[in-house]
XYZ file of C-alpha atoms in Angstrom:
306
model
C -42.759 -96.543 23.471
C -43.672 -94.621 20.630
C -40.950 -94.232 17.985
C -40.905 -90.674 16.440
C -37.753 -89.699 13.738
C -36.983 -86.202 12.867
C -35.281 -85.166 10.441
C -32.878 -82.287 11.060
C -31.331 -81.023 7.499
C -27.605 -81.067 7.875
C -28.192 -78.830 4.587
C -30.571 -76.907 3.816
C -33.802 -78.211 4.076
C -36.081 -75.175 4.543
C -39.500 -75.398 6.592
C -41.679 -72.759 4.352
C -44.178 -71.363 7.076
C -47.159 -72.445 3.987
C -46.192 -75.941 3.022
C -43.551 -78.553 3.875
C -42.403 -81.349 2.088
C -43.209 -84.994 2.839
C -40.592 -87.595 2.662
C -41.675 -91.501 2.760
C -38.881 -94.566 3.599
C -38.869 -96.730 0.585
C -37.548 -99.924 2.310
C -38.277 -102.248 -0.496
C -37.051 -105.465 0.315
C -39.797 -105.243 2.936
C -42.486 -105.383 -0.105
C -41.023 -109.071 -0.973
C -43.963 -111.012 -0.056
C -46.373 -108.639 -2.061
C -44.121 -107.496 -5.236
C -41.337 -109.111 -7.659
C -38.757 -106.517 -6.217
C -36.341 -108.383 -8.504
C -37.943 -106.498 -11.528
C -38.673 -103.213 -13.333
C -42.294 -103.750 -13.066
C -42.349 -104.983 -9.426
C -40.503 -101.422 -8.481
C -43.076 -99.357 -10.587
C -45.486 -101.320 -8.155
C -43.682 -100.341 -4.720
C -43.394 -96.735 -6.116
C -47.086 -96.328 -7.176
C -48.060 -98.138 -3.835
C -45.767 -95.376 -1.602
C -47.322 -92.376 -3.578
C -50.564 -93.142 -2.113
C -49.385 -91.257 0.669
C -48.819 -87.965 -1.220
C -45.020 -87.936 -0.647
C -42.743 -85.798 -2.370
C -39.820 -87.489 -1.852
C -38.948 -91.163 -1.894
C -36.187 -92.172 0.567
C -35.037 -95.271 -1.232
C -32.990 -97.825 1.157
C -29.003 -98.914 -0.377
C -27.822 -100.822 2.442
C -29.186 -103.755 4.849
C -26.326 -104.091 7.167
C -23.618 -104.393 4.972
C -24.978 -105.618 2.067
C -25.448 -103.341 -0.535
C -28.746 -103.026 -2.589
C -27.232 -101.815 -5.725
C -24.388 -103.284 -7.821
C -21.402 -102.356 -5.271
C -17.270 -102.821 -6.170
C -16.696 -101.764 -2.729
C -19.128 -104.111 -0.799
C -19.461 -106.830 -3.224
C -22.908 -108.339 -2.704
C -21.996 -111.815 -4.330
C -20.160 -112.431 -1.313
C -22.675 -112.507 1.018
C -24.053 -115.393 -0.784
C -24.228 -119.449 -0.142
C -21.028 -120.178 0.679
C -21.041 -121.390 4.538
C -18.792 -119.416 6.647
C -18.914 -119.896 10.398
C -18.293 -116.026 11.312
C -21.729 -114.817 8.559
C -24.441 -117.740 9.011
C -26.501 -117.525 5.435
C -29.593 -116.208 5.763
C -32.293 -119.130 4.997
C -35.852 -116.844 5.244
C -37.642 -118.353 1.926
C -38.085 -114.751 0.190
C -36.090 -112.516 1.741
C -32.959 -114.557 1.799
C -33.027 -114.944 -1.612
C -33.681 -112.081 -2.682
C -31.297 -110.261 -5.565
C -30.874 -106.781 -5.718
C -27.705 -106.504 -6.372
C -27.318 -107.328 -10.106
C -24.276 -109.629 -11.426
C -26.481 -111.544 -14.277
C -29.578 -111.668 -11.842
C -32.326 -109.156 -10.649
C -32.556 -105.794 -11.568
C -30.218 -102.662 -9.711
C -32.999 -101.647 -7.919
C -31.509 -98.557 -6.732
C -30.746 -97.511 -9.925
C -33.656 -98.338 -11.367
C -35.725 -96.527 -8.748
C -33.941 -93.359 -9.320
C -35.149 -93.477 -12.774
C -38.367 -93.943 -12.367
C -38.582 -91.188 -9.340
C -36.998 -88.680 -11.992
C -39.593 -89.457 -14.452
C -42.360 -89.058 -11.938
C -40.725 -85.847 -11.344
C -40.102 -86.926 -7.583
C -37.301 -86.097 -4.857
C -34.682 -89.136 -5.259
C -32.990 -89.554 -2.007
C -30.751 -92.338 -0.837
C -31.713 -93.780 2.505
C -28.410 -94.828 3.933
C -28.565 -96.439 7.666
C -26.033 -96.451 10.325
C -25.458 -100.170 10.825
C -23.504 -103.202 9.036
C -25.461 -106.149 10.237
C -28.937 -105.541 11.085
C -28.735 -107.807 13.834
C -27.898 -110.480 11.131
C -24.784 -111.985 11.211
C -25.698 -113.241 7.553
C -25.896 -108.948 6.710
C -22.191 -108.576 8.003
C -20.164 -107.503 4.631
C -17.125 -109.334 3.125
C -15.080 -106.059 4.028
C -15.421 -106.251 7.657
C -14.804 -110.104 7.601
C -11.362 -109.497 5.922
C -10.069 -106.633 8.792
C -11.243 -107.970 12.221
C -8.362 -105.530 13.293
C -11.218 -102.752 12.969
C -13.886 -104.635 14.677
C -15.509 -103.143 17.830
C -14.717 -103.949 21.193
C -16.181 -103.913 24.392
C -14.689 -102.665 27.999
C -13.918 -106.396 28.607
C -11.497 -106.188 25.369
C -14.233 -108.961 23.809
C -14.303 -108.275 20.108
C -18.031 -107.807 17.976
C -17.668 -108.573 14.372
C -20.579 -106.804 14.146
C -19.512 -103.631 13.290
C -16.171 -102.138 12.193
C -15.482 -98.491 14.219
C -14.885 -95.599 12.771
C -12.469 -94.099 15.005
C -9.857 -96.033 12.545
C -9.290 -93.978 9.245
C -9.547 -97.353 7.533
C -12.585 -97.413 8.225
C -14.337 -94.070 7.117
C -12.064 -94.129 3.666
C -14.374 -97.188 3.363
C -17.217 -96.185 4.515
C -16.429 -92.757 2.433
C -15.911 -95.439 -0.920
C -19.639 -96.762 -0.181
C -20.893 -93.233 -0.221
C -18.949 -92.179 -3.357
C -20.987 -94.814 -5.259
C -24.431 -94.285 -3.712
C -23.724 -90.330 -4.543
C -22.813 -91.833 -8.367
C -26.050 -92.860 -8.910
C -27.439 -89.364 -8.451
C -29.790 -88.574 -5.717
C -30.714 -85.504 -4.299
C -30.351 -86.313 -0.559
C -28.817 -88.518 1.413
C -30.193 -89.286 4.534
C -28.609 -91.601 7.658
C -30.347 -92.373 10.684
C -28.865 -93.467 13.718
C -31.932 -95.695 14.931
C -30.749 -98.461 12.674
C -27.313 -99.482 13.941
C -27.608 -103.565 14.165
C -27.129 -103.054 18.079
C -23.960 -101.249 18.434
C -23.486 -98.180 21.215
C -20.723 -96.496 22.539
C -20.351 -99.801 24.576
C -18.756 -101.120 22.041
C -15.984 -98.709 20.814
C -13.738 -99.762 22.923
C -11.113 -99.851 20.027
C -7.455 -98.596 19.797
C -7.851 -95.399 18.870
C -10.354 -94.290 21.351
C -7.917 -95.787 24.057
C -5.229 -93.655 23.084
C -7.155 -90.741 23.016
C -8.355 -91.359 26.828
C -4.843 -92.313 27.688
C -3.816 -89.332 26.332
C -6.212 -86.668 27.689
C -6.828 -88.707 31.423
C -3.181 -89.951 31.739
C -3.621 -92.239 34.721
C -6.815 -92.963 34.846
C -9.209 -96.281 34.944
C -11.346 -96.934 31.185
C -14.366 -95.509 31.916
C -17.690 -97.270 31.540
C -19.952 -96.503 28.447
C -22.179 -94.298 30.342
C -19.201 -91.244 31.319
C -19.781 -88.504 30.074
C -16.356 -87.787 29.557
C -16.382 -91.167 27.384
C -19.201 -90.353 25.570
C -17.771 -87.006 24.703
C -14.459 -88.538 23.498
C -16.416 -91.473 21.216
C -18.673 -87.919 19.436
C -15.335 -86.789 18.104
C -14.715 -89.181 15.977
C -18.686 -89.614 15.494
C -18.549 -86.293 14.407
C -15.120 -86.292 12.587
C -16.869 -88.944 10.107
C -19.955 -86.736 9.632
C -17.982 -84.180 8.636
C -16.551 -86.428 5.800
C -19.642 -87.276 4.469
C -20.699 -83.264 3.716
C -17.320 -82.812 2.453
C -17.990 -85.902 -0.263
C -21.473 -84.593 -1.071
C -19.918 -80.825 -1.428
C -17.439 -82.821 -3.749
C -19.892 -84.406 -6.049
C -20.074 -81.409 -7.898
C -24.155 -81.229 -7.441
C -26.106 -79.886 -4.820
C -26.914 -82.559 -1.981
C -28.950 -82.307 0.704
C -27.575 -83.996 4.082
C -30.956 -84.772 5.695
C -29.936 -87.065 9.295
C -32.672 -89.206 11.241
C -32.963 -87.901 15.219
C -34.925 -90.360 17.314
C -36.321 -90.901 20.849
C -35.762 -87.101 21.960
C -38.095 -86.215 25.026
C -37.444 -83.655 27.590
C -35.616 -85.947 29.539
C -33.007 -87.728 27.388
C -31.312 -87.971 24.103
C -29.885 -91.149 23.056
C -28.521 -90.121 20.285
C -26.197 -88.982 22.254
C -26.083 -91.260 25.134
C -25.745 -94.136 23.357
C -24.809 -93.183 20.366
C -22.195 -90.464 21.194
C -23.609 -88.263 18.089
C -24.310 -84.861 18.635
C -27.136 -83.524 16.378
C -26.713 -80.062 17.842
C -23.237 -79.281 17.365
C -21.331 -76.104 15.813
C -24.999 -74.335 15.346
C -26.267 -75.350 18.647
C -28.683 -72.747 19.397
C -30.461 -73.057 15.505
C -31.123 -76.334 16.241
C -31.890 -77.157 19.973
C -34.694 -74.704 19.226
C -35.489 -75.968 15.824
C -38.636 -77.842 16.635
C -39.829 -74.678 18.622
C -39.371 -72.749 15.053
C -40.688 -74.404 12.052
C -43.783 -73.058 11.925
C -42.148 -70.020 11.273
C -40.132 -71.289 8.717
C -36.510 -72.195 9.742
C -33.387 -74.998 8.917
C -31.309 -76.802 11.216
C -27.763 -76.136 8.640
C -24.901 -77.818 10.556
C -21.908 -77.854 8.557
């Protein structure tokens, strides 16, 4: 099936009824086997390459998994490397598993380096920051998730997934809050998050302590669902929705004007699964601005969902 991403603007992003602005995904470890990505010169190449399409705006990619693709503190990179470790199997591809883009003494910080160059090019610089921690990799799961497998996600059969680390702990988002903190110190304009990209994980696997209580609590009585109840589904958006709300609040906080732009995928007539199996609700608080947003932007109209 045909894969089509919007992107709804969580801030701000205007559709002018004359002109619109075009955004291209700079994902470029994938340009490994064409350019040195480990060097100034081999990122002037990727960036000349992706203007060919006339974009205005470079979506440069920070994260595969959990490994960070600029010089991190909070996810150091140098962990993910050669040491064997039974959990994270390395990952032995002959470019892309040796690939260094996260500085200490070797390679360049791409990000930051991209950034640059998209500012002298007079370009949009926006951080392209996906949902996931492992990319389906176990060799992509990050050093912080290894350490607390309390905050791993679980399925209805109480089997742990060291896949991902939920965010219905507040562990987790401060964490996840920390990443964002240094992506935002870099300076972009926008950040944007899609919820395509998540290494595998659904609400079938937040099954975690927290969500528990909270069904305890408001279904006293009651069997665990399965992933596909509604009323489950509705209970795993809060806190879906709760770290959303965190991530505004940190842009709001950098002091500059940042753009929340968020990837929708696989909407039809028929079904969302953003929601279904995602249990995030693109719609929410402004629901009628932007369940009729597509309708609208040849008018000229946002989706703004604080």
């Amino acid at each position: 099936m045909k894969r089509i991403v919007l992107f709804a603007a969580v801030c701000g992003m205007v559709f002018g009824a004359g002109a619109f602005e075009k955004i291209a995904q700079a994902d470029h470890w994938d340009f490994s086997g064409h350019f040195d990505v480990e060097t100034e010169d081999g990122i002037r190449a990727i960036i000349d390459h992706i203007q060919l399409t006339g974009a205005d705006t470079l979506a440069w990619r920070v994260n595969g998994g959990s490994s960070p693709r600029y010089w991190s503190r909070e996810e150091n990179a140098l962990d993910m490397a050669p040491a064997f470790n039974p959990v994270r199997i390395p990952d032995g591809r002959a470019v892309q598993g040796r690939i260094r883009l996260f500085g200490g003494g070797a390679g360049v910080d791409a990000y930051k380096f991209a950034l640059e160059e998209l500012g002298r090019r007079k370009l949009g610089r926006c951080a392209y920051w996906p949902y996931e921690e492992n990319h389906h990799f176990t060799s992509k799961v990050g050093a912080w998730n290894l350490d607390h497998p309390q905050f791993w996600c679980v399925n209805r059969d109480g089997k742990p997934w060291v896949g991902r680390a939920s965010v219905a702990f507040p562990e987790v988002r401060a964490h996840k809050l920390r990443l964002l903190d240094e992506i935002l110190a870099y300076g972009p304009d926008s950040i944007y998050i899609e919820a395509w990209r998540t290494g595998g994980w659904t609400v079938a696997d937040e099954y975690v302590k927290p969500n528990l209580d909270a069904w305890r609590a408001k279904y006293p009585g009651e069997e665990i669902p399965k992933p596909d109840d509604p009323r489950w589904i509705a209970l795993v958006a809060e806190t879906q929705h709760a770290f959303f709300r965190d991530v505004r609040r940190h842009l709001d906080a950098s002091g500059r004007k940042v753009r929340f732009l968020f990837g929708v995928f696989g909407v039809s007539k028929t079904e969302d699964p953003l929601w279904s199996r995602k249990a995030i609700d693109w719609r929410r608080r402004r629901r009628r601005s932007c369940t009729s947003w597509w309708r609208r932007t040849r008018g000229g109209a946002s989706c703004s969902v604080p």
